[in-house]
Tab-separated table of C-alpha atoms in Angstrom:
chain	number	residue	atom	x	y	z
A	27	UNK	CA	-38.829	-93.065	96.735
A	28	UNK	CA	-39.097	-93.238	93.215
A	29	UNK	CA	-42.461	-91.348	92.718
A	30	UNK	CA	-45.197	-92.676	90.942
A	31	UNK	CA	-45.768	-92.793	86.947
A	32	UNK	CA	-43.665	-90.207	85.091
A	33	UNK	CA	-45.863	-86.960	83.994
A	34	UNK	CA	-45.319	-84.077	81.847
A	35	UNK	CA	-45.242	-80.597	81.432
A	36	UNK	CA	-47.566	-78.245	79.529
A	37	UNK	CA	-45.476	-78.668	77.284
A	38	UNK	CA	-45.479	-82.421	76.767
A	39	UNK	CA	-41.995	-82.826	77.750
A	40	UNK	CA	-41.152	-85.915	80.496
A	41	UNK	CA	-40.736	-84.817	83.730
A	42	UNK	CA	-37.643	-86.360	85.078
A	43	UNK	CA	-38.523	-89.512	87.797
A	44	UNK	CA	-37.579	-88.516	91.420
A	45	UNK	CA	-35.515	-90.850	93.488
A	46	UNK	CA	-34.444	-90.732	97.220
A	47	UNK	CA	-31.066	-91.949	97.333
A	48	UNK	CA	-29.019	-91.921	101.339
A	49	UNK	CA	-25.534	-92.021	101.618
A	50	UNK	CA	-24.234	-93.853	104.891
A	51	UNK	CA	-20.923	-94.956	106.273
A	52	UNK	CA	-19.094	-93.615	108.969
A	53	UNK	CA	-17.462	-90.788	110.654
A	54	UNK	CA	-15.338	-89.056	108.423
A	55	UNK	CA	-15.391	-91.483	105.705
A	56	UNK	CA	-16.625	-88.418	103.259
A	57	UNK	CA	-20.202	-88.644	102.702
A	58	UNK	CA	-20.288	-84.661	103.448
A	59	UNK	CA	-18.015	-84.345	100.443
A	60	UNK	CA	-19.753	-86.687	98.364
A	61	UNK	CA	-23.154	-84.843	98.700
A	62	UNK	CA	-21.571	-81.269	98.035
A	63	UNK	CA	-19.485	-82.351	95.389
A	64	UNK	CA	-22.642	-83.710	93.316
A	65	UNK	CA	-25.074	-81.591	94.216
A	66	UNK	CA	-26.257	-79.244	91.733
A	67	UNK	CA	-28.177	-76.756	94.056
A	68	UNK	CA	-26.241	-75.121	97.596
A	69	UNK	CA	-26.237	-78.202	99.845
A	70	UNK	CA	-27.910	-78.484	103.175
A	71	UNK	CA	-25.593	-79.380	105.730
A	72	UNK	CA	-25.836	-79.627	109.642
A	73	UNK	CA	-22.484	-79.508	110.885
A	74	UNK	CA	-21.091	-78.824	114.142
A	75	UNK	CA	-17.506	-78.299	115.528
A	76	UNK	CA	-15.883	-80.860	116.900
A	77	UNK	CA	-15.125	-80.024	120.507
A	78	UNK	CA	-13.029	-80.978	123.815
A	79	UNK	CA	-16.187	-82.579	125.391
A	80	UNK	CA	-16.431	-85.354	121.982
A	81	UNK	CA	-12.845	-86.796	123.290
A	82	UNK	CA	-13.426	-89.912	124.374
A	83	UNK	CA	-16.653	-90.227	122.464
A	84	UNK	CA	-16.326	-90.188	119.000
A	85	UNK	CA	-13.510	-91.932	117.269
A	86	UNK	CA	-11.111	-89.814	115.746
A	87	UNK	CA	-8.144	-92.601	114.949
A	88	UNK	CA	-7.292	-92.062	111.038
A	89	UNK	CA	-9.236	-88.347	110.801
A	90	UNK	CA	-7.479	-86.525	112.707
A	91	UNK	CA	-7.600	-83.480	111.021
A	92	UNK	CA	-11.830	-83.529	110.674
A	93	UNK	CA	-12.873	-80.828	112.705
A	94	UNK	CA	-16.512	-80.670	112.066
A	95	UNK	CA	-19.452	-83.161	112.211
A	96	UNK	CA	-22.370	-84.338	110.725
A	97	UNK	CA	-25.259	-83.733	113.096
A	98	UNK	CA	-29.065	-84.400	110.965
A	99	UNK	CA	-27.940	-84.961	108.099
A	100	UNK	CA	-26.809	-83.569	104.311
A	101	UNK	CA	-29.027	-82.989	101.707
A	102	UNK	CA	-28.182	-82.327	98.545
A	103	UNK	CA	-29.783	-82.663	94.428
A	104	UNK	CA	-29.049	-84.230	91.033
A	105	UNK	CA	-30.254	-84.257	88.112
A	106	UNK	CA	-29.562	-87.847	85.724
A	107	UNK	CA	-29.378	-87.571	82.074
A	108	UNK	CA	-32.662	-85.571	82.261
A	109	UNK	CA	-34.360	-88.715	83.186
A	110	UNK	CA	-34.352	-88.971	87.614
A	111	UNK	CA	-33.885	-86.369	90.327
A	112	UNK	CA	-31.719	-87.927	92.933
A	113	UNK	CA	-32.037	-86.237	96.185
A	114	UNK	CA	-29.180	-87.186	98.322
A	115	UNK	CA	-29.273	-87.864	102.469
A	116	UNK	CA	-26.588	-88.750	104.032
A	117	UNK	CA	-26.502	-89.602	107.433
A	118	UNK	CA	-24.767	-88.775	109.957
A	119	UNK	CA	-21.730	-90.702	110.969
A	120	UNK	CA	-21.230	-90.820	114.723
A	121	UNK	CA	-22.944	-93.678	116.796
A	122	UNK	CA	-24.620	-90.695	118.803
A	123	UNK	CA	-26.066	-89.689	115.880
A	124	UNK	CA	-27.769	-92.909	114.654
A	125	UNK	CA	-30.899	-92.303	116.281
A	126	UNK	CA	-31.565	-90.216	112.882
A	127	UNK	CA	-30.811	-92.903	110.543
A	128	UNK	CA	-34.885	-94.206	110.157
A	129	UNK	CA	-35.956	-90.541	109.216
A	130	UNK	CA	-33.216	-90.100	106.918
A	131	UNK	CA	-33.759	-93.448	104.990
A	132	UNK	CA	-37.673	-93.899	104.854
A	133	UNK	CA	-38.239	-93.886	101.379
A	134	UNK	CA	-35.147	-94.338	99.726
A	135	UNK	CA	-34.816	-96.630	96.438
A	136	UNK	CA	-31.383	-97.517	97.876
A	137	UNK	CA	-28.037	-96.646	99.680
A	138	UNK	CA	-24.502	-96.249	98.686
A	139	UNK	CA	-22.129	-97.257	101.930
A	140	UNK	CA	-18.934	-95.328	101.959
A	141	UNK	CA	-15.597	-97.193	103.013
A	142	UNK	CA	-12.635	-96.291	103.895
A	143	UNK	CA	-9.670	-98.436	103.482
A	144	UNK	CA	-7.793	-96.867	106.875
A	145	UNK	CA	-10.830	-97.871	108.958
A	146	UNK	CA	-13.082	-100.873	106.677
A	147	UNK	CA	-15.061	-102.167	109.952
A	148	UNK	CA	-16.305	-98.549	110.072
A	149	UNK	CA	-18.907	-99.721	107.507
A	150	UNK	CA	-19.750	-102.543	108.850
A	151	UNK	CA	-22.887	-100.393	110.741
A	152	UNK	CA	-24.152	-99.139	107.864
A	153	UNK	CA	-23.889	-102.322	106.061
A	154	UNK	CA	-25.787	-104.220	109.053
A	155	UNK	CA	-28.471	-101.685	109.017
A	156	UNK	CA	-28.984	-101.764	105.172
A	157	UNK	CA	-29.108	-105.443	105.276
A	158	UNK	CA	-32.011	-106.038	108.389
A	159	UNK	CA	-34.181	-103.538	106.092
A	160	UNK	CA	-34.014	-104.780	102.674
A	161	UNK	CA	-32.682	-101.837	101.064
A	162	UNK	CA	-30.002	-102.573	98.228
A	163	UNK	CA	-27.223	-100.734	98.819
A	164	UNK	CA	-23.495	-100.767	97.220
A	165	UNK	CA	-20.192	-99.881	98.962
A	166	UNK	CA	-18.078	-97.424	97.085
A	167	UNK	CA	-14.401	-97.071	98.526
A	168	UNK	CA	-13.473	-93.664	98.861
A	169	UNK	CA	-9.391	-93.612	97.971
A	170	UNK	CA	-8.066	-90.654	100.413
A	171	UNK	CA	-4.839	-89.369	98.963
A	172	UNK	CA	-2.196	-91.039	100.750
A	173	UNK	CA	-3.807	-93.927	102.062
A	174	UNK	CA	-2.494	-97.343	101.275
A	175	UNK	CA	-4.400	-98.441	97.920
A	176	UNK	CA	-5.713	-102.087	97.612
A	177	UNK	CA	-6.998	-103.815	94.743
A	178	UNK	CA	-10.485	-104.103	94.609
A	179	UNK	CA	-10.591	-108.014	94.879
A	180	UNK	CA	-8.981	-107.370	98.062
A	181	UNK	CA	-11.255	-105.082	99.783
A	182	UNK	CA	-13.957	-107.479	98.486
A	183	UNK	CA	-12.528	-110.309	100.199
A	184	UNK	CA	-12.266	-108.366	103.255
A	185	UNK	CA	-15.516	-106.818	103.234
A	186	UNK	CA	-17.085	-110.096	102.561
A	187	UNK	CA	-20.689	-109.117	101.221
A	188	UNK	CA	-21.521	-111.866	98.847
A	189	UNK	CA	-21.850	-111.476	95.262
A	190	UNK	CA	-25.278	-109.003	95.168
A	191	UNK	CA	-23.239	-105.876	96.656
A	192	UNK	CA	-21.442	-103.922	94.262
A	193	UNK	CA	-18.171	-102.411	95.779
A	194	UNK	CA	-16.544	-100.039	94.015
A	195	UNK	CA	-14.139	-97.558	94.091
A	196	UNK	CA	-14.606	-93.717	93.942
A	197	UNK	CA	-13.292	-89.958	94.917
A	198	UNK	CA	-15.704	-88.664	97.047
A	199	UNK	CA	-14.029	-85.035	95.912
A	200	UNK	CA	-14.751	-85.580	91.697
A	201	UNK	CA	-18.066	-85.276	90.417
A	202	UNK	CA	-17.668	-88.114	87.859
A	203	UNK	CA	-16.409	-90.337	90.173
A	204	UNK	CA	-19.778	-89.576	92.094
A	205	UNK	CA	-21.619	-89.523	88.828
A	206	UNK	CA	-20.761	-93.130	87.969
A	207	UNK	CA	-20.843	-94.478	92.106
A	208	UNK	CA	-25.389	-93.044	91.796
A	209	UNK	CA	-25.734	-94.576	88.487
A	210	UNK	CA	-24.765	-97.504	89.018
A	211	UNK	CA	-26.123	-97.639	92.855
A	212	UNK	CA	-29.763	-96.209	90.525
A	213	UNK	CA	-29.867	-99.225	88.599
A	214	UNK	CA	-28.542	-102.012	91.008
A	215	UNK	CA	-31.682	-100.901	93.167
A	216	UNK	CA	-34.294	-101.086	90.469
A	217	UNK	CA	-32.942	-104.798	89.467
A	218	UNK	CA	-33.142	-105.672	93.062
A	219	UNK	CA	-36.320	-104.100	93.295
A	220	UNK	CA	-38.266	-105.725	90.372
A	221	UNK	CA	-38.256	-101.658	88.923
A	222	UNK	CA	-37.174	-100.599	84.859
A	223	UNK	CA	-35.686	-98.101	84.573
A	224	UNK	CA	-36.680	-94.836	82.769
A	225	UNK	CA	-36.022	-94.637	78.901
A	226	UNK	CA	-33.597	-92.321	78.295
A	227	UNK	CA	-33.778	-89.528	76.232
A	228	UNK	CA	-33.211	-88.821	72.294
C-alpha cells in the first residue's frame, strides 16, 4: 500500500507517504522483536502464552526458550526521513495461524522475510507465499547471539532465491540495523513496481 499523490498540510509542508510493509518468517525468528524495535509508537501485539496443548503442534526446536506466540499480528509505525510513514504488520509464524496472512498482506507495498540460520527452512513458506502473490520482498537473516555465523554468500546459496531477491544480515534488536533493512526493502519494492521514490527533503 502506497498512498496516492503526496499532499500538504495547511502550512504548505509536504506530508509523508504512507506505506504498508509486512514482516514475515517462521516461528520465533524475531518478527515481534523487529516491529517493537523500530516502532515510534507503542506496538500492538497479539501474543499468547504457549501451553502444554501446543506440544506436538508447534515446533519449538531451536527456540525452546520462547514462551509466547503471535496469534493474529504485530503492528507498529515508523517515519523515515519525514518522507514515508511505514506501517509494519508482523504475521503469525505458526502454521495453524497462517489463515491470517491474506488479511495482513492485503495492500502491502512489499515484505521483509526474516530468517534464522538455525532453522533456515522455516522461512520457505513465507518466501513461497510472496512469490505466488507477486509481492516484492527481501530476506533479512536475523543474527542470533550464539548461533553459528555464515557468510552472506553461503546463505544466498542455501536459499537459492535468484538475483532479484536481496538477502541481508540484520539484528532485530538494533534500530539502525532494522531501519537499513526497511529502507532497502522499500527501495527494492518501489523499483520492482516501477514507482518513483519521494524526493528527499532538504
